[in-house]
Amino acid sequence: MLFGTAVRTVRVLCACLMLVIGAATVALALPIDSEKIVIETSSGTVAFSVELALTPADRSTGLMNRESMPSDHGMLFRFEQSRQVLMWMKNTPLSLDMLFLDEQGTVAGIAADTVPFSEAIIPSPGPVRYVLELNAGTAEQDGISIGDKVRHRVIGN
């Protein structure tokens, strides 16, 4: 009889744990930084409000489970050092433009119109320190190109 009670207790605890884990996959927004990120393009500057993904936990979640993002909004990922960065779209329903930025904030590469929910790896074109995620199509719409300069207090420029 005691064994049956223990088994039921374990099943209830497992069910509760699954509910908690399921709740953890809900989209969690990071605070919007008070300073806008500015991109200097050949046709002028564009600015976006950004959430900052500065910690490993924030970077691992990123924009996962987000159904929408305002057109003037993005997420800036900062890594501890310049290195090859590998991104993916797992659990991300939004199509994004990923701007890969070097140590000085120069756009080193752009992965445009990423595929929602894809587990395909999206590599940086070389060592980078930052990744700026914007809504898909934003880079083309705003004339953002490789070589453009990105400025924000978090970027070492």
Backbone as ProteinMPNN parsed JSONL, in Angstrom:
{"seq_chain_A": "MLFGTAVRTVRVLCACLMLVIGAATVALALPIDSEKIVIETSSGTVAFSVELALTPADRSTGLMNRESMPSDHGMLFRFEQSRQVLMWMKNTPLSLDMLFLDEQGTVAGIAADTVPFSEAIIPSPGPVRYVLELNAGTAEQDGISIGDKVRHRVIGN", "coords_chain_A": {"N_chain_A": [[0.82, -1.191, 0.0], [1.927, 1.254, 0.783], [3.833, 1.552, -1.22], [2.239, 1.986, -3.506], [1.114, 4.49, -2.889], [3.405, 6.057, -2.893], [4.128, 5.881, -5.583], [1.949, 7.158, -6.8], [2.312, 9.716, -5.71], [4.784, 10.434, -6.852], [4.005, 10.493, -9.536], [2.178, 12.632, -9.505], [3.905, 14.706, -8.761], [5.606, 14.685, -10.991], [3.798, 15.441, -12.996], [3.199, 18.016, -12.121], [5.73, 19.19, -12.402], [6.023, 19.053, -15.182], [4.056, 20.87, -15.927], [5.142, 23.235, -14.883], [7.526, 23.404, -16.367], [6.426, 23.659, -18.908], [5.158, 26.137, -18.623], [7.379, 27.7, -18.46], [8.182, 27.991, -21.063], [6.773, 30.016, -22.147], [6.638, 33.115, -23.851], [8.995, 35.399, -22.818], [9.648, 38.676, -22.3], [12.475, 40.783, -22.348], [13.525, 43.679, -20.488], [13.058, 46.802, -22.166], [15.727, 48.627, -23.404], [16.811, 51.844, -22.321], [18.211, 53.405, -24.082], [18.238, 53.928, -27.544], [19.24, 51.824, -30.265], [21.366, 52.697, -32.921], [21.733, 52.718, -36.395], [23.988, 53.477, -38.856], [23.478, 54.01, -42.083], [24.116, 53.987, -45.664], [22.215, 55.667, -46.668], [21.344, 57.225, -44.578], [20.438, 57.458, -41.044], [18.996, 54.917, -38.977], [16.915, 53.983, -36.258], [16.306, 51.868, -33.442], [14.354, 50.531, -30.776], [15.632, 48.44, -28.25], [15.867, 45.205, -26.739], [18.117, 43.828, -24.434], [20.191, 41.105, -24.645], [22.291, 39.886, -22.671], [23.313, 38.006, -20.928], [24.169, 34.488, -20.619], [21.779, 33.017, -20.173], [19.74, 34.791, -21.046], [20.535, 35.05, -23.737], [20.186, 32.423, -24.632], [17.444, 32.145, -24.661], [16.452, 34.344, -26.127], [14.406, 35.54, -28.722], [12.568, 33.539, -28.63], [9.405, 31.934, -28.821], [7.975, 34.263, -29.255], [5.291, 35.91, -30.661], [4.979, 38.245, -32.051], [6.61, 41.377, -32.887], [7.203, 44.78, -32.416], [7.685, 46.98, -35.252], [9.739, 48.812, -34.953], [11.576, 47.726, -33.254], [13.973, 45.533, -31.655], [16.379, 42.932, -30.79], [19.384, 42.855, -29.069], [22.182, 40.887, -28.933], [24.925, 40.202, -26.893], [28.116, 38.854, -26.794], [30.696, 37.299, -24.8], [33.215, 37.544, -25.922], [34.754, 38.186, -29.131], [33.901, 35.848, -31.573], [33.178, 32.888, -33.532], [29.784, 32.711, -34.139], [26.868, 30.838, -33.628], [23.606, 30.664, -34.576], [20.044, 29.928, -34.28], [16.606, 29.166, -35.133], [14.891, 27.791, -33.551], [11.866, 27.211, -31.878], [11.017, 29.787, -32.433], [8.646, 31.793, -33.645], [8.664, 34.05, -35.254], [9.851, 35.444, -38.304], [13.09, 36.567, -38.913], [15.623, 39.148, -39.404], [19.005, 38.743, -39.064], [21.641, 40.537, -37.904], [25.023, 40.419, -37.995], [27.575, 41.564, -36.009], [30.796, 43.044, -35.727], [33.504, 43.537, -33.342], [33.7, 46.337, -33.202], [31.191, 47.147, -33.885], [30.518, 47.107, -36.547], [28.618, 46.052, -39.311], [29.022, 42.82, -40.202], [27.859, 40.743, -41.481], [24.714, 39.574, -42.803], [21.897, 37.704, -42.096], [19.172, 37.281, -43.731], [15.597, 37.232, -43.537], [15.03, 34.826, -41.958], [14.012, 31.414, -41.298], [11.097, 30.64, -39.617], [10.925, 28.611, -36.669], [12.921, 26.881, -37.519], [15.551, 24.524, -37.145], [17.924, 24.668, -38.31], [21.327, 25.598, -38.448], [22.536, 28.894, -38.242], [25.23, 30.439, -39.194], [27.643, 32.927, -38.147], [29.482, 35.155, -40.338], [32.109, 35.045, -39.71], [34.355, 35.708, -36.965], [32.441, 37.39, -34.541], [31.061, 39.822, -32.276], [28.57, 40.683, -31.539], [25.031, 40.251, -32.11], [22.325, 41.502, -33.826], [18.933, 41.247, -33.806], [16.235, 41.778, -35.916], [12.918, 42.425, -37.205], [12.002, 40.373, -39.986], [12.946, 41.433, -43.222], [13.487, 44.035, -42.559], [16.174, 44.898, -42.788], [16.567, 45.089, -45.588], [14.481, 46.88, -46.24], [15.228, 49.196, -44.809], [17.652, 49.745, -45.897], [19.973, 48.611, -44.811], [23.26, 47.467, -44.757], [26.141, 45.32, -45.271], [29.021, 46.493, -43.668], [27.912, 48.801, -42.662], [27.619, 50.958, -39.797], [26.925, 50.31, -36.398], [25.623, 51.73, -33.515], [25.631, 51.864, -30.013], [25.451, 52.016, -26.446], [26.252, 49.584, -25.33], [27.817, 48.401, -27.234], [31.181, 48.221, -28.091], [32.141, 50.836, -29.198]], "CA_chain_A": [[0.0, 0.0, 0.0], [2.829, 2.403, 0.845], [4.456, 1.682, -2.538], [1.241, 2.587, -4.394], [1.007, 5.901, -2.536], [4.639, 6.688, -3.353], [4.055, 5.97, -7.043], [0.986, 8.23, -7.112], [2.951, 10.981, -5.339], [5.785, 10.716, -7.882], [3.271, 10.864, -10.761], [1.645, 13.978, -9.31], [5.05, 15.618, -8.812], [6.043, 14.757, -12.391], [2.8, 16.231, -13.722], [3.408, 19.412, -11.721], [6.975, 19.621, -13.012], [5.761, 19.268, -16.606], [3.31, 22.13, -16.034], [6.083, 24.316, -14.624], [8.411, 23.491, -17.527], [5.599, 24.201, -19.986], [4.96, 27.573, -18.366], [8.65, 28.383, -18.681], [8.376, 28.231, -22.488], [5.996, 31.19, -22.529], [7.51, 34.208, -24.271], [9.362, 36.349, -21.77], [10.332, 39.84, -22.861], [13.452, 41.467, -21.514], [13.208, 45.113, -20.453], [13.541, 47.602, -23.288], [16.791, 49.517, -22.973], [16.43, 53.262, -22.423], [18.914, 53.994, -25.22], [17.977, 53.279, -28.832], [20.39, 51.437, -31.069], [21.353, 53.495, -34.142], [22.502, 52.146, -37.498], [24.349, 54.475, -39.862], [23.471, 53.399, -43.411], [24.542, 54.92, -46.721], [21.135, 56.62, -46.943], [20.957, 57.915, -43.352], [20.421, 56.636, -39.836], [17.749, 54.312, -38.502], [17.039, 53.685, -34.825], [15.394, 50.847, -32.923], [14.35, 50.187, -29.354], [16.162, 47.08, -28.157], [16.038, 44.425, -25.529], [19.509, 43.401, -24.381], [20.445, 39.722, -24.228], [23.694, 39.997, -22.278], [23.722, 36.845, -20.144], [23.925, 33.232, -21.334], [20.36, 32.637, -20.073], [18.982, 35.664, -21.947], [20.891, 34.703, -25.114], [19.631, 31.123, -25.008], [16.01, 32.309, -24.882], [16.287, 35.279, -27.228], [13.034, 35.879, -29.107], [11.761, 32.318, -28.688], [7.985, 31.965, -28.441], [7.37, 35.575, -29.504], [4.381, 35.898, -31.801], [5.118, 39.49, -32.801], [7.549, 42.358, -32.358], [6.981, 46.051, -33.114], [8.595, 47.185, -36.382], [10.878, 49.645, -34.539], [12.1, 47.023, -32.09], [14.896, 44.445, -31.931], [17.088, 42.365, -29.651], [20.832, 42.867, -29.236], [22.906, 39.847, -28.201], [26.346, 40.487, -26.71], [28.881, 37.695, -26.363], [31.831, 37.679, -23.948], [34.348, 37.883, -26.77], [34.516, 37.933, -30.551], [34.044, 34.433, -31.913], [32.173, 32.368, -34.455], [28.493, 32.604, -33.451], [25.91, 29.97, -34.303], [22.239, 30.985, -34.159], [19.002, 29.12, -34.883], [15.264, 29.716, -34.986], [14.068, 26.843, -32.807], [10.826, 27.803, -31.02], [10.849, 31.209, -32.76], [7.638, 31.9, -34.71], [8.909, 35.238, -36.078], [10.963, 35.467, -39.241], [13.968, 37.65, -38.473], [16.896, 39.488, -40.019], [20.073, 38.722, -38.062], [22.803, 41.332, -38.285], [26.205, 39.994, -37.256], [28.389, 42.761, -35.811], [32.12, 42.789, -35.163], [33.848, 44.176, -32.06], [33.48, 47.786, -33.303], [29.804, 47.413, -34.252], [30.352, 47.13, -37.996], [27.851, 44.911, -39.809], [29.914, 41.893, -40.89], [27.037, 39.823, -42.257], [23.271, 39.642, -42.572], [21.074, 36.53, -42.436], [17.864, 37.896, -43.936], [14.378, 36.415, -43.673], [15.234, 33.492, -41.396], [12.841, 30.542, -41.341], [10.553, 30.369, -38.281], [10.977, 27.276, -36.078], [13.966, 26.063, -38.113], [16.672, 24.135, -36.299], [19.146, 24.819, -39.105], [22.291, 26.516, -37.853], [22.816, 30.12, -38.99], [26.547, 30.856, -38.688], [28.165, 34.26, -38.462], [30.433, 35.035, -41.446], [33.436, 35.012, -39.101], [34.23, 36.106, -35.561], [31.632, 38.573, -34.238], [30.833, 40.033, -30.838], [27.168, 41.022, -31.31], [24.022, 39.941, -33.119], [21.115, 42.305, -33.688], [17.798, 40.633, -34.482], [15.161, 42.684, -36.294], [11.893, 41.746, -37.99], [12.409, 40.026, -41.345], [12.708, 42.46, -44.225], [13.888, 45.356, -42.064], [17.473, 45.286, -43.344], [16.356, 45.538, -46.97], [13.6, 48.061, -46.216], [15.941, 50.363, -44.284], [18.936, 49.902, -46.582], [21.086, 48.19, -43.944], [24.184, 46.656, -45.551], [27.443, 44.966, -44.696], [29.887, 47.672, -43.567], [27.244, 49.867, -41.908], [28.06, 51.089, -38.405], [25.869, 50.237, -35.393], [26.074, 52.412, -32.294], [24.845, 51.698, -28.768], [26.372, 52.038, -25.292], [26.736, 48.218, -25.06], [28.787, 48.05, -28.269], [32.452, 48.882, -27.797], [32.59, 51.805, -30.198]], "C_chain_A": [[0.863, 1.254, 0.0], [3.487, 2.635, -0.504], [3.508, 2.359, -3.527], [1.088, 4.076, -4.137], [2.233, 6.657, -3.033], [4.619, 6.882, -4.869], [3.1, 7.086, -7.452], [1.597, 9.604, -6.81], [3.977, 11.388, -6.394], [5.095, 11.147, -9.173], [2.72, 12.282, -10.657], [2.773, 15.006, -9.389], [5.564, 15.775, -10.239], [5.078, 15.603, -13.216], [2.964, 17.717, -13.392], [4.669, 19.977, -12.369], [6.782, 19.897, -14.495], [4.98, 20.561, -16.82], [4.233, 23.329, -15.85], [7.013, 24.504, -15.822], [7.645, 24.072, -18.709], [5.38, 25.682, -19.819], [6.236, 28.351, -18.643], [8.899, 28.671, -20.157], [7.539, 29.39, -23.003], [6.975, 32.315, -22.867], [7.744, 35.187, -23.129], [10.152, 37.487, -22.405], [11.322, 40.387, -21.846], [13.072, 42.94, -21.479], [13.779, 45.819, -21.685], [14.562, 48.594, -22.757], [16.378, 50.967, -23.198], [17.093, 53.946, -23.618], [18.591, 53.219, -26.492], [19.297, 52.891, -29.486], [20.257, 52.174, -32.401], [22.247, 52.816, -35.174], [22.716, 53.243, -38.533], [24.46, 53.764, -41.21], [23.939, 54.419, -44.436], [23.473, 55.957, -47.032], [20.656, 57.366, -45.698], [20.96, 56.979, -42.163], [19.021, 56.092, -39.571], [17.97, 53.916, -37.047], [15.966, 52.692, -34.418], [15.476, 50.802, -31.407], [14.833, 48.747, -29.269], [16.033, 46.51, -26.754], [17.469, 43.922, -25.584], [19.607, 41.978, -23.846], [21.94, 39.633, -23.923], [24.208, 38.78, -21.521], [23.49, 35.568, -20.961], [22.443, 32.82, -21.297], [19.497, 33.48, -21.011], [19.26, 35.315, -23.408], [20.272, 33.384, -25.535], [18.139, 31.196, -25.275], [15.734, 33.244, -26.05], [14.835, 35.645, -27.482], [12.15, 34.638, -29.246], [10.344, 32.577, -28.178], [7.325, 33.322, -28.598], [6.521, 35.505, -30.767], [4.534, 37.149, -32.661], [6.155, 40.385, -32.121], [7.287, 43.657, -33.118], [8.048, 46.284, -34.19], [9.823, 48.02, -36.016], [11.618, 49.041, -33.347], [13.063, 45.93, -32.541], [15.486, 43.899, -30.646], [18.571, 42.325, -29.982], [21.453, 41.816, -28.324], [24.367, 40.28, -28.1], [27.011, 39.228, -26.174], [30.132, 38.167, -25.632], [33.042, 38.123, -24.744], [33.977, 37.642, -28.219], [34.814, 36.469, -30.839], [33.037, 34.083, -32.992], [30.886, 32.179, -33.654], [27.565, 31.749, -34.29], [24.528, 30.242, -33.724], [21.294, 29.958, -34.777], [17.654, 29.718, -34.537], [14.333, 28.778, -34.22], [13.135, 27.598, -31.861], [10.615, 29.297, -31.267], [9.875, 31.335, -33.922], [7.815, 33.105, -35.631], [10.011, 34.97, -37.088], [11.783, 36.707, -38.903], [15.058, 37.948, -39.492], [17.904, 39.473, -38.886], [21.257, 39.49, -38.618], [23.955, 40.918, -37.385], [27.179, 41.172, -37.217], [29.748, 42.402, -35.216], [32.321, 43.587, -33.869], [33.548, 45.679, -32.047], [32.04, 48.143, -33.681], [29.574, 47.541, -35.747], [29.598, 45.873, -38.427], [28.774, 44.049, -40.669], [29.141, 40.908, -41.765], [25.577, 39.983, -41.888], [22.65, 38.323, -43.007], [19.648, 37.062, -42.508], [16.759, 36.843, -44.003], [14.571, 34.973, -43.183], [13.918, 32.728, -41.32], [12.347, 30.254, -39.926], [10.63, 28.882, -37.927], [12.092, 26.384, -36.629], [15.056, 25.747, -37.091], [17.984, 24.171, -37.075], [20.04, 25.864, -38.45], [22.533, 27.69, -38.803], [24.138, 30.653, -38.451], [26.868, 32.313, -39.012], [29.203, 34.084, -39.582], [31.893, 34.947, -40.99], [33.267, 35.389, -37.646], [33.424, 37.403, -35.424], [31.463, 38.668, -32.731], [29.358, 40.229, -30.52], [26.3, 40.486, -32.446], [22.807, 40.804, -32.805], [20.021, 41.631, -34.49], [16.7, 41.678, -34.676], [14.101, 41.871, -37.03], [12.406, 41.501, -39.402], [12.032, 41.133, -42.31], [13.171, 43.844, -43.826], [15.208, 45.805, -42.684], [17.312, 45.807, -44.769], [15.546, 46.834, -47.003], [14.352, 49.325, -45.802], [17.316, 50.564, -44.908], [20.138, 49.561, -45.728], [21.945, 47.204, -44.716], [25.422, 46.294, -44.748], [28.323, 46.218, -44.759], [29.247, 48.829, -42.832], [27.689, 49.821, -40.453], [26.857, 51.107, -37.471], [26.406, 50.83, -34.1], [25.072, 52.198, -31.155], [25.857, 51.633, -27.636], [26.958, 50.669, -24.977], [27.827, 47.802, -26.044], [30.041, 48.879, -28.049], [32.918, 49.81, -28.884], [32.439, 53.174, -29.605]], "O_chain_A": [[0.561, 2.214, -0.709], [3.686, 3.782, -0.903], [3.933, 3.215, -4.303], [0.947, 4.85, -5.084], [2.112, 7.773, -3.539], [5.043, 7.921, -5.374], [3.406, 7.87, -8.35], [1.412, 10.547, -7.579], [4.036, 12.553, -6.788], [5.558, 12.075, -9.836], [2.789, 13.048, -11.618], [2.615, 16.056, -10.012], [5.92, 16.879, -10.651], [5.511, 16.399, -14.05], [2.878, 18.569, -14.276], [4.672, 21.117, -12.832], [7.32, 20.874, -15.016], [5.221, 21.272, -17.796], [4.124, 24.321, -16.57], [7.262, 25.633, -16.245], [8.183, 24.905, -19.439], [5.415, 26.419, -20.804], [6.186, 29.523, -19.016], [9.741, 29.509, -20.483], [7.598, 29.71, -24.19], [8.021, 32.443, -22.231], [6.801, 35.73, -22.553], [11.214, 37.261, -22.985], [11.045, 40.445, -20.649], [12.358, 43.405, -22.367], [14.852, 45.467, -22.175], [14.306, 49.309, -21.789], [15.675, 51.274, -24.16], [16.59, 54.956, -24.112], [18.664, 51.99, -26.509], [20.326, 53.537, -29.287], [19.16, 52.268, -32.951], [23.364, 52.396, -34.872], [21.766, 53.854, -39.022], [25.406, 53.015, -41.454], [24.136, 55.589, -44.106], [23.776, 57.01, -47.593], [19.652, 58.075, -45.763], [21.426, 55.844, -42.256], [18.012, 56.719, -39.895], [19.08, 53.556, -36.655], [14.867, 52.676, -34.971], [16.541, 51.012, -30.827], [14.487, 47.924, -30.116], [16.083, 47.219, -25.749], [17.981, 43.62, -26.662], [19.161, 41.686, -22.736], [22.749, 39.342, -24.805], [25.416, 38.545, -21.477], [22.691, 35.574, -21.898], [21.917, 32.325, -22.294], [18.621, 32.948, -21.695], [18.341, 35.284, -24.226], [19.869, 33.238, -26.689], [17.614, 30.389, -26.042], [14.868, 32.959, -26.878], [14.115, 36.019, -26.556], [11.108, 34.682, -29.901], [10.129, 33.336, -27.233], [6.209, 33.515, -28.115], [6.999, 35.082, -31.82], [4.253, 37.121, -33.859], [6.523, 40.186, -30.963], [7.16, 43.636, -34.342], [9.185, 45.833, -34.047], [10.844, 47.943, -36.7], [12.21, 49.757, -32.538], [12.982, 45.455, -33.674], [15.14, 44.342, -29.551], [18.972, 41.827, -31.034], [21.277, 41.847, -27.106], [24.975, 40.676, -29.095], [26.53, 38.613, -25.222], [30.577, 39.3, -25.821], [33.807, 38.978, -24.299], [32.99, 36.964, -28.505], [35.833, 35.926, -30.412], [32.158, 34.878, -33.324], [30.906, 31.549, -32.597], [27.481, 31.911, -35.507], [24.305, 30.072, -32.526], [21.678, 29.211, -35.677], [17.564, 30.659, -33.749], [13.116, 28.959, -34.243], [13.558, 28.501, -31.139], [10.089, 29.997, -30.401], [10.226, 31.024, -35.061], [7.178, 33.173, -36.682], [11.008, 34.328, -36.756], [11.226, 37.773, -38.638], [15.38, 37.112, -40.336], [17.691, 40.116, -37.858], [21.807, 39.144, -39.664], [23.879, 41.048, -36.163], [27.559, 41.71, -38.257], [29.843, 41.565, -34.318], [31.394, 44.231, -33.378], [33.184, 46.231, -31.009], [31.708, 49.323, -33.785], [28.53, 48.038, -36.169], [29.897, 44.771, -37.969], [29.248, 44.48, -41.72], [29.705, 40.31, -42.682], [25.242, 40.463, -40.806], [22.845, 37.876, -44.138], [18.997, 37.268, -41.484], [16.968, 35.721, -44.464], [14.304, 34.021, -43.917], [12.843, 33.327, -41.281], [13.084, 29.688, -39.118], [10.427, 28.015, -38.777], [12.19, 25.224, -36.229], [15.431, 26.593, -36.28], [19.027, 23.757, -36.567], [19.562, 26.887, -37.96], [22.713, 27.505, -40.006], [24.173, 31.251, -37.375], [26.418, 32.853, -40.022], [29.743, 32.992, -39.758], [32.797, 34.791, -41.81], [32.146, 35.392, -37.138], [33.698, 38.388, -36.109], [31.698, 37.702, -32.006], [28.922, 39.983, -29.395], [26.758, 40.294, -33.572], [22.323, 40.835, -31.673], [20.148, 41.455, -35.702], [16.293, 42.363, -33.738], [14.366, 40.74, -37.437], [13.151, 42.313, -39.951], [10.943, 41.702, -42.231], [13.241, 44.739, -44.669], [15.348, 46.967, -43.066], [17.861, 46.853, -45.114], [15.897, 47.772, -47.719], [14.14, 50.396, -46.372], [18.062, 51.453, -44.496], [21.207, 50.149, -45.894], [21.439, 46.226, -45.265], [25.709, 46.876, -43.702], [28.361, 46.911, -45.775], [29.946, 49.752, -42.414], [28.085, 48.772, -39.945], [25.887, 51.825, -37.712], [27.496, 50.483, -33.646], [23.859, 52.332, -31.319], [27.002, 51.236, -27.849], [28.05, 50.586, -24.415], [28.662, 46.953, -25.731], [29.97, 50.091, -27.844], [33.992, 49.602, -29.45], [32.754, 54.169, -30.259]]}, "name": "protein", "num_of_chains": 1, "seq": "MLFGTAVRTVRVLCACLMLVIGAATVALALPIDSEKIVIETSSGTVAFSVELALTPADRSTGLMNRESMPSDHGMLFRFEQSRQVLMWMKNTPLSLDMLFLDEQGTVAGIAADTVPFSEAIIPSPGPVRYVLELNAGTAEQDGISIGDKVRHRVIGN"}
